[in-house]
CSV table of C-alpha atoms in Angstrom, one decimal:
chain,number,residue,atom,x,y,z
Y,1,MET,CA,155.7,95.6,11.6
Y,2,GLY,CA,154.2,96.6,14.9
Y,3,PHE,CA,152.2,93.3,15.2
Y,4,ILE,CA,152.8,89.8,16.4
Y,5,ILE,CA,151.8,86.7,14.4
Y,6,TRP,CA,151.1,83.6,16.4
Y,7,ALA,CA,152.0,80.2,14.8
Y,8,SER,CA,149.6,77.5,14.6
Y,9,SER,CA,123.2,30.4,-21.3
Y,10,ALA,CA,120.1,29.0,-19.8
Y,11,VAL,CA,119.5,25.2,-19.0
Y,12,ARG,CA,116.1,24.0,-17.8
Y,13,ARG,CA,116.5,22.7,-14.3
Y,14,PRO,CA,114.1,20.9,-11.9
Y,15,MET,CA,112.0,22.5,-9.2
Y,16,PHE,CA,113.6,25.2,-7.1
Y,17,GLU,CA,116.1,26.2,-9.8
Y,18,ASP,CA,114.8,29.7,-9.5
Y,19,LEU,CA,113.0,30.0,-6.2
Y,20,ASP,CA,112.0,33.6,-6.7
Y,21,PHE,CA,109.4,32.6,-9.3
Y,22,PRO,CA,107.7,30.1,-10.5
Y,23,PRO,CA,136.0,91.3,-9.4
Y,24,TYR,CA,138.2,94.3,-7.3
Y,25,PRO,CA,139.8,97.7,-8.7
Y,26,ALA,CA,143.5,97.7,-9.6
Y,27,LEU,CA,146.0,99.6,-7.5
Y,28,ASP,CA,149.5,101.0,-8.3
Y,29,LYS,CA,151.8,98.3,-7.0
Y,30,SER,CA,154.8,100.6,-6.6
Y,31,LYS,CA,152.8,102.7,-4.2
Y,32,LEU,CA,151.5,99.7,-2.4
Y,33,ARG,CA,155.0,98.5,-1.7
Y,34,THR,CA,156.2,101.9,-0.5
Y,35,THR,CA,153.1,102.2,1.7
Y,36,ALA,CA,153.6,98.7,3.2
Y,37,VAL,CA,157.3,99.3,4.1
Y,38,CYS,CA,156.6,102.7,5.7
Y,39,ALA,CA,153.7,101.2,7.7
Y,40,ALA,CA,156.0,98.5,8.9
Y,41,ASP,CA,158.8,100.9,9.9
Y,42,PRO,CA,158.4,104.7,9.6
Y,43,SER,CA,162.2,105.2,9.9
Y,44,ALA,CA,162.8,103.2,6.8
Y,45,SER,CA,163.7,106.4,4.8
Y,46,SER,CA,166.3,107.5,7.3
Y,47,SER,CA,170.1,107.5,6.5
Y,48,HIS,CA,171.5,104.7,8.8
Y,49,GLY,CA,172.9,102.6,5.9
Y,50,ARG,CA,176.4,104.2,5.7
Y,51,SER,CA,179.1,101.8,4.5
Y,52,GLY,CA,180.5,99.9,7.4
Y,53,GLY,CA,177.7,101.0,9.8
Y,54,PRO,CA,174.9,99.0,11.2
Y,55,ALA,CA,172.3,97.6,8.8
Y,56,PRO,CA,169.3,99.8,8.2
Y,57,LYS,CA,166.3,99.0,10.3
Y,58,ALA,CA,164.2,98.3,7.2
Y,59,ASP,CA,166.8,95.6,6.2
Y,60,LEU,CA,166.7,94.0,9.6
Y,61,MET,CA,162.9,94.0,9.5
Y,62,GLN,CA,163.0,92.3,6.1
Y,63,VAL,CA,165.3,89.6,7.4
Y,64,MET,CA,163.1,88.9,10.3
Y,65,LEU,CA,160.0,88.7,8.1
Y,66,GLU,CA,161.6,86.3,5.7
Y,67,ALA,CA,162.6,84.0,8.5
Y,68,GLN,CA,159.0,83.6,9.7
Y,69,PRO,CA,157.6,80.0,9.3
Y,70,GLN,CA,154.2,81.4,8.5
Y,71,ALA,CA,153.0,83.1,5.3
Y,72,LEU,CA,152.5,86.7,6.3
Y,73,PHE,CA,150.1,89.2,4.7
Y,74,LEU,CA,149.1,92.8,5.1
Y,75,LEU,CA,145.7,93.9,3.7
Y,76,ASP,CA,144.1,97.3,3.2
Y,77,ALA,CA,140.6,98.1,4.4
Y,78,ALA,CA,139.1,96.6,1.3
Y,79,GLY,CA,140.8,93.2,1.8
Y,80,LEU,CA,143.4,93.8,-1.0
Y,81,ILE,CA,146.9,92.5,-0.4
Y,82,LEU,CA,149.4,95.3,0.3
Y,83,GLU,CA,152.3,93.1,1.0
Y,84,VAL,CA,153.3,89.5,1.8
Y,85,GLY,CA,156.2,87.9,3.5
Y,86,GLY,CA,157.6,85.1,5.5
Y,87,ALA,CA,156.9,81.7,4.0
Y,88,TRP,CA,154.2,83.1,1.7
Y,89,GLU,CA,155.7,81.8,-1.6
Y,90,THR,CA,156.6,78.4,-0.1
Y,91,LEU,CA,153.1,77.9,1.2
Y,92,THR,CA,151.1,79.3,-1.6
Y,93,GLY,CA,153.3,78.9,-4.6
Y,94,LEU,CA,152.4,82.5,-5.6
Y,95,LYS,CA,155.0,85.2,-6.0
Y,96,PRO,CA,154.5,88.5,-4.2
Y,97,ASP,CA,154.1,90.4,-7.5
Y,98,GLU,CA,151.3,88.1,-8.5
Y,99,VAL,CA,149.2,88.9,-5.5
Y,100,ARG,CA,149.7,92.5,-4.5
Y,101,GLY,CA,146.6,94.5,-5.2
Y,102,ARG,CA,144.4,91.4,-5.3
Y,103,PRO,CA,141.9,90.2,-2.7
Y,104,LEU,CA,143.2,87.5,-0.3
Y,105,LEU,CA,139.8,85.9,-0.4
Y,106,GLU,CA,140.5,85.0,-4.0
Y,107,TRP,CA,142.4,82.0,-2.6
Y,108,LEU,CA,140.7,81.4,0.8
Y,109,ARG,CA,137.5,79.4,1.3
Y,110,TYR,CA,135.8,79.2,4.7
Y,111,ASP,CA,132.3,79.2,6.3
Y,112,ARG,CA,131.1,82.7,5.7
Y,113,ALA,CA,127.9,82.1,7.8
Y,114,HIS,CA,130.0,81.7,10.9
Y,115,TYR,CA,132.6,84.3,10.1
Y,116,PRO,CA,130.8,87.0,8.2
Y,117,ALA,CA,133.3,89.8,9.0
Y,118,ALA,CA,136.5,87.7,8.8
Y,119,LEU,CA,139.6,89.5,7.6
Y,120,ARG,CA,137.7,92.7,7.4
Y,121,ARG,CA,137.9,94.1,10.9
Y,122,GLY,CA,138.8,93.3,14.5
Y,123,GLN,CA,140.8,90.2,15.1
Y,124,GLY,CA,140.3,86.5,15.1
Y,125,VAL,CA,141.4,83.0,14.1
Y,126,LEU,CA,140.0,80.6,11.4
Y,127,GLU,CA,141.2,77.1,12.3
Y,128,ASP,CA,140.2,75.3,9.1
Y,129,ALA,CA,140.1,77.6,6.1
Y,130,GLU,CA,141.0,76.1,2.7
Y,131,LEU,CA,143.8,77.7,0.7
Y,132,LEU,CA,143.2,77.1,-3.0
Y,133,THR,CA,146.1,77.7,-5.4
Y,134,ARG,CA,146.9,76.6,-8.9
Y,135,HIS,CA,148.9,73.7,-7.7
Y,136,SER,CA,147.2,72.4,-4.5
Y,137,CYS,CA,144.7,72.8,-1.7
Y,138,HIS,CA,145.8,73.2,1.9
Y,139,VAL,CA,143.9,73.4,5.2
Y,140,VAL,CA,145.3,76.5,6.9
Y,141,ARG,CA,145.0,78.4,10.1
Y,142,VAL,CA,144.4,82.1,9.6
Y,143,VAL,CA,145.2,84.7,12.2
Y,144,TRP,CA,144.4,88.4,11.7
Y,145,ALA,CA,144.2,91.6,13.6
Y,146,GLU,CA,143.4,95.3,12.8
Y,147,ARG,CA,146.4,97.6,12.7
Y,148,GLY,CA,145.0,101.1,12.1
Y,149,PRO,CA,143.6,101.2,8.6
Y,150,MET,CA,145.1,97.8,7.7
Y,151,ILE,CA,144.7,94.1,8.6
Y,152,ALA,CA,147.9,92.1,9.4
Y,153,GLY,CA,147.8,88.4,9.6
Y,154,SER,CA,149.4,85.0,8.8
Y,155,LEU,CA,148.6,81.7,7.2
Y,156,GLU,CA,149.9,78.4,8.6
Y,157,ALA,CA,149.5,75.0,6.9
Y,158,LEU,CA,147.9,72.5,9.2
Y,159,LYS,CA,147.4,68.8,9.2
Y,160,VAL,CA,143.7,68.1,9.1
Y,161,SER,CA,142.5,68.4,12.7
Y,162,ALA,CA,140.8,65.6,14.5
Y,163,GLN,CA,137.5,67.6,14.6
Y,164,HIS,CA,137.7,68.3,10.9
Y,165,THR,CA,138.3,64.5,10.3
Y,166,PHE,CA,135.4,63.7,12.6
Y,167,ASP,CA,133.1,66.2,10.8
Y,168,LEU,CA,134.0,64.8,7.4
Y,169,SER,CA,133.5,61.2,8.6
Y,170,GLU,CA,130.1,62.2,10.0
Y,171,ARG,CA,129.1,63.7,6.7
Y,172,LEU,CA,130.3,60.7,4.8
Y,173,ASN,CA,128.4,58.3,7.2
Y,174,HIS,CA,125.2,60.4,6.8
Y,175,THR,CA,125.6,60.3,3.0
Y,176,GLU,CA,126.1,56.5,3.1
Y,177,ARG,CA,123.1,56.0,5.3
Y,178,ALA,CA,120.9,58.1,3.1
Y,179,LEU,CA,122.2,56.2,0.0
Y,180,ASP,CA,121.6,52.9,1.8
Y,181,ASP,CA,118.0,54.0,2.5
Y,182,ALA,CA,117.5,55.1,-1.1
Y,183,ILE,CA,118.9,51.8,-2.5
Y,184,HIS,CA,116.8,49.8,-0.1
Y,185,LEU,CA,113.6,51.7,-1.2
Y,186,LEU,CA,114.5,51.1,-4.9
Y,187,GLY,CA,115.0,47.4,-4.2
Y,188,VAL,CA,111.7,47.0,-2.4
Y,189,SER,CA,109.6,49.2,-4.7
Y,190,GLN,CA,107.7,46.2,-6.2
Y,191,ASP,CA,105.5,44.9,-3.3
Y,192,ALA,CA,105.4,44.3,0.4
Y,193,TRP,CA,106.5,40.6,0.0
Y,194,GLN,CA,109.6,41.8,-1.8
Y,195,ALA,CA,110.4,44.2,1.0
Y,196,GLU,CA,110.6,41.5,3.6
Y,197,HIS,CA,112.7,39.3,1.2
Y,198,ILE,CA,115.1,42.1,0.7
Y,199,ARG,CA,115.5,42.9,4.4
Y,200,ARG,CA,116.3,39.3,5.2
Y,201,ILE,CA,118.8,38.6,2.5
Y,202,VAL,CA,120.6,42.0,3.0
Y,203,ASP,CA,121.2,40.8,6.6
Y,204,PHE,CA,122.3,37.3,5.5
Y,205,ALA,CA,124.5,38.6,2.7
Y,206,GLN,CA,126.4,41.2,4.7
Y,207,ARG,CA,126.9,38.7,7.6
Y,208,LEU,CA,128.3,36.1,5.1
Y,209,ALA,CA,130.5,38.8,3.5
Y,210,GLY,CA,131.9,39.8,6.8
Y,211,ALA,CA,132.6,36.1,7.8
Y,212,ALA,CA,134.4,35.7,4.5
Y,213,GLY,CA,136.8,38.5,5.4
Y,214,LEU,CA,135.6,41.1,3.0
Y,215,GLY,CA,136.5,44.7,3.8
Y,216,PRO,CA,134.0,47.5,4.5
Y,217,SER,CA,133.7,48.7,0.9
Y,218,GLU,CA,133.1,45.2,-0.3
Y,219,VAL,CA,130.6,44.4,2.4
Y,220,ARG,CA,128.7,47.6,1.3
Y,221,ALA,CA,128.8,46.4,-2.3
Y,222,VAL,CA,127.3,43.1,-1.2
Y,223,ARG,CA,124.7,44.8,0.8
Y,224,TRP,CA,123.7,47.0,-2.1
Y,225,GLY,CA,123.7,44.0,-4.4
Y,226,ALA,CA,121.4,42.2,-2.1
Y,227,ALA,CA,119.0,45.1,-2.0
Y,228,LEU,CA,119.0,45.4,-5.8
Y,229,HIS,CA,119.5,41.9,-7.0
Y,230,ASP,CA,116.0,41.5,-8.3
Y,231,ILE,CA,115.4,45.0,-9.6
Y,232,GLY,CA,115.1,43.6,-13.1
Y,233,LYS,CA,111.8,41.9,-12.1
Y,234,ALA,CA,110.2,45.3,-12.5
Y,235,ARG,CA,110.0,44.4,-16.2
Y,236,VAL,CA,108.5,40.9,-15.6
Y,237,PRO,CA,104.6,40.9,-15.8
Y,238,GLN,CA,102.9,40.4,-12.5
Y,239,GLU,CA,101.0,37.4,-13.7
Y,240,ILE,CA,104.3,35.6,-14.2
Y,241,LEU,CA,105.8,36.8,-10.9
Y,242,HIS,CA,102.8,35.6,-8.8
Y,243,LYS,CA,101.7,32.6,-10.9
Y,244,PRO,CA,100.8,29.8,-8.4
Y,245,GLY,CA,101.5,26.9,-10.8
Y,246,PRO,CA,104.5,25.9,-13.0
Y,247,LEU,CA,105.7,28.3,-15.6
Y,248,ASN,CA,105.5,27.4,-19.3
Y,249,ALA,CA,108.5,27.6,-21.6
Y,250,LEU,CA,107.7,31.2,-22.8
Y,251,GLU,CA,107.2,32.4,-19.2
Y,252,TYR,CA,110.4,30.8,-18.1
Y,253,GLU,CA,112.3,32.5,-20.9
Y,254,VAL,CA,111.0,35.9,-19.6
Y,255,ILE,CA,112.2,35.0,-16.1
Y,256,LEU,CA,115.7,34.3,-17.4
Y,257,GLN,CA,116.0,37.9,-18.6
Y,258,HIS,CA,115.6,39.6,-15.3
Y,259,PRO,CA,119.3,39.7,-14.3
Y,260,LEU,CA,120.2,41.5,-17.5
Y,261,TRP,CA,117.2,43.8,-17.2
Y,262,GLY,CA,118.4,44.6,-13.8
Y,263,VAL,CA,121.8,45.6,-15.1
Y,264,GLN,CA,120.2,47.8,-17.7
Y,265,VAL,CA,118.2,49.6,-14.9
Y,266,LEU,CA,121.3,50.1,-12.8
Y,267,ALA,CA,123.2,51.6,-15.8
Y,268,GLU,CA,121.5,54.9,-14.8
Y,269,LEU,CA,123.3,54.8,-11.4
Y,270,PRO,CA,127.0,55.1,-12.3
Y,271,PHE,CA,128.0,55.5,-8.7
Y,272,LEU,CA,127.3,51.9,-7.9
Y,273,PRO,CA,130.4,49.7,-7.3
Y,274,ALA,CA,131.1,47.1,-10.0
Y,275,GLN,CA,130.7,44.4,-7.4
Y,276,THR,CA,127.1,45.5,-6.8
Y,277,VAL,CA,126.3,45.2,-10.5
Y,278,ASP,CA,128.0,41.8,-10.6
Y,279,ALA,CA,125.7,40.6,-7.9
Y,280,VAL,CA,122.7,41.6,-9.9
Y,281,ARG,CA,124.0,40.1,-13.2
Y,282,HIS,CA,125.3,36.8,-11.9
Y,283,HIS,CA,123.3,35.8,-8.8
Y,284,HIS,CA,121.7,32.9,-10.7
Y,285,GLU,CA,125.0,31.5,-12.0
Y,286,ARG,CA,125.8,28.0,-10.7
Y,287,TRP,CA,129.1,26.6,-9.4
Y,288,ASP,CA,128.8,23.7,-12.0
Y,289,GLY,CA,128.3,26.2,-14.9
Y,290,HIS,CA,124.6,25.3,-15.5
Y,291,GLY,CA,123.3,28.7,-14.4
Y,292,TYR,CA,122.3,31.9,-16.2
Y,293,PRO,CA,122.7,34.3,-17.9
Y,294,LEU,CA,126.2,33.5,-19.0
Y,295,GLY,CA,126.8,29.9,-17.6
Y,296,LEU,CA,129.9,30.9,-15.6
Y,297,ARG,CA,131.4,28.3,-13.4
Y,298,GLU,CA,133.3,28.1,-10.1
Y,299,GLU,CA,135.5,31.1,-9.4
Y,300,ALA,CA,134.8,32.7,-12.7
Y,301,ILE,CA,131.6,33.7,-10.9
Y,302,PRO,CA,132.2,36.9,-9.0
Y,303,LEU,CA,132.5,36.4,-5.3
Y,304,VAL,CA,129.6,38.8,-4.5
Y,305,ALA,CA,127.3,36.8,-6.8
Y,306,ARG,CA,128.3,33.5,-5.2
Y,307,ILE,CA,127.3,35.0,-1.8
Y,308,MET,CA,124.0,36.2,-3.3
Y,309,ALA,CA,123.2,32.8,-4.8
Y,310,ILE,CA,123.4,31.1,-1.4
Y,311,VAL,CA,121.4,33.6,0.7
Y,312,ASP,CA,118.8,34.2,-2.0
Y,313,VAL,CA,118.0,30.5,-2.3
Y,314,PHE,CA,118.0,30.0,1.4
Y,315,ASP,CA,115.6,32.8,2.1
Y,316,ALA,CA,113.4,31.6,-0.8
Y,317,LEU,CA,113.2,28.1,0.7
Y,318,THR,CA,112.3,29.3,4.1
Y,319,SER,CA,109.7,31.8,2.9
Y,320,VAL,CA,106.1,31.3,1.8
Y,321,ARG,CA,105.7,31.6,-2.0
Y,322,PRO,CA,102.6,31.4,-4.2
Y,323,TYR,CA,103.6,27.9,-5.2
Y,324,LYS,CA,105.0,26.5,-1.9
Y,325,PRO,CA,104.9,26.7,1.9
Y,326,ALA,CA,107.9,27.8,3.9
Y,327,TRP,CA,110.5,25.1,4.6
Y,328,PRO,CA,111.9,24.6,8.1
Y,329,TYR,CA,115.5,25.9,8.5
Y,330,GLN,CA,116.8,22.3,8.9
Y,331,ASP,CA,115.3,21.2,5.5
Y,332,ALA,CA,116.7,24.3,3.8
Y,333,VAL,CA,120.1,23.7,5.3
Y,334,GLU,CA,120.0,20.1,4.0
Y,335,HIS,CA,119.3,21.5,0.5
Y,336,LEU,CA,122.3,23.8,0.7
Y,337,ILE,CA,124.5,20.9,1.8
Y,338,ARG,CA,123.3,18.7,-1.0
Y,339,GLU,CA,123.9,21.4,-3.6
Y,340,SER,CA,127.3,22.4,-2.2
Y,341,GLY,CA,129.8,22.0,-5.0
Y,342,ARG,CA,127.1,21.8,-7.6
Y,343,GLN,CA,124.9,24.9,-7.3
Y,344,PHE,CA,126.8,26.7,-4.7
Y,345,ASP,CA,130.4,27.5,-3.8
Y,346,PRO,CA,131.3,24.8,-1.3
Y,347,GLU,CA,133.5,26.9,1.0
Y,348,LEU,CA,131.0,29.8,1.2
Y,349,THR,CA,128.2,27.3,1.8
Y,350,GLN,CA,130.1,25.7,4.7
Y,351,LEU,CA,130.8,29.2,6.1
Y,352,PHE,CA,127.1,30.2,5.8
Y,353,VAL,CA,125.7,27.0,7.4
Y,354,CYS,CA,128.3,26.6,10.1
Y,355,GLY,CA,129.3,30.1,10.8
Y,356,VAL,CA,126.5,32.5,9.9
Y,357,LEU,CA,123.5,30.2,10.8
Y,358,GLY,CA,125.3,28.5,13.6
Y,359,PHE,CA,124.9,24.9,12.5
Y,360,SER,CA,128.5,24.1,13.5
Y,361,HIS,CA,127.6,20.5,14.3
Y,362,LEU,CA,127.1,19.9,10.5
Y,363,LEU,CA,130.8,20.6,9.7
Y,364,PRO,CA,131.6,16.9,9.3
Y,365,ARG,CA,129.0,16.7,6.6
Y,366,PHE,CA,130.9,19.3,4.6
Y,367,GLU,CA,134.3,17.6,5.4
Y,368,ALA,CA,132.9,14.3,4.1
Y,369,GLN,CA,132.2,15.9,0.7
Y,370,GLN,CA,135.7,17.1,0.2
């Protein structure tokens, strides 16, 4: 060819039950094929194909082209395919007759800002173009060079490069960080006090989730659940939320609705993991089945909600609320130990107290309860 291709239920409980309240032109394909063959070998029309003699040069050229491991292409000055060869059909799944006279760019996607003249003139290499066909998508390396009025080149299927993987990972990390920020802002949109509460329980929740052996995606679901667990309180009147004294029966019934209201709000965010929604719906369930909204018990309560129940109550106890002062850590821990196996998952409570909070000397207290 004259060019080289490189490979490449709610129950009233005592105090602290709820600590948060009280197109291109067509070309003649036969002419294209003739043009391509002649361009590859001007002697193709000579009479060296006598019976018993050496194979015609055009035939030898065809054999060499078909043996190439890359998909070869020849384009005219407009970027239309004149001829293809080598591993073209194997790589693309497209027959030569399907593509002659059509633009190669119909199947290639790449960064046009960085390669504005790619495959039009000169020569170059695209390391991470995407080849889109009816059956699949490949990352390919494209090599091309001008040969008179034509462009000759090749496509080679590549494994995703380390740089491509790194760039993709960075984009995903950036998106996740932005989503984390957006979810945090949504969770703390009620008032400044809520913002501090959210910040602390997000930290506690993801630490407990990690200590419990949850994977990265589950820890993320827990983190988002912690940020959004009280989003349903947006529908609770402020006079109830900040009431300094005990709640009456009607006010308490309103409070009991906030987990379900939270789920209704999050229905508008279908990208949230199911575990995040479970944390919002069930973080006031109790291990003994006396919680709300569904009265689930023990392991019927989703794991993320059991984690949330512990860290939410602990932070509520150790924080100033309109109806109470902040408790010392030791008193709050004593409450968790007393409620282990009643309000809280006993194994998770032990892990939180002894592992996350570092009160390892209290392990015998848990062992005595077993």
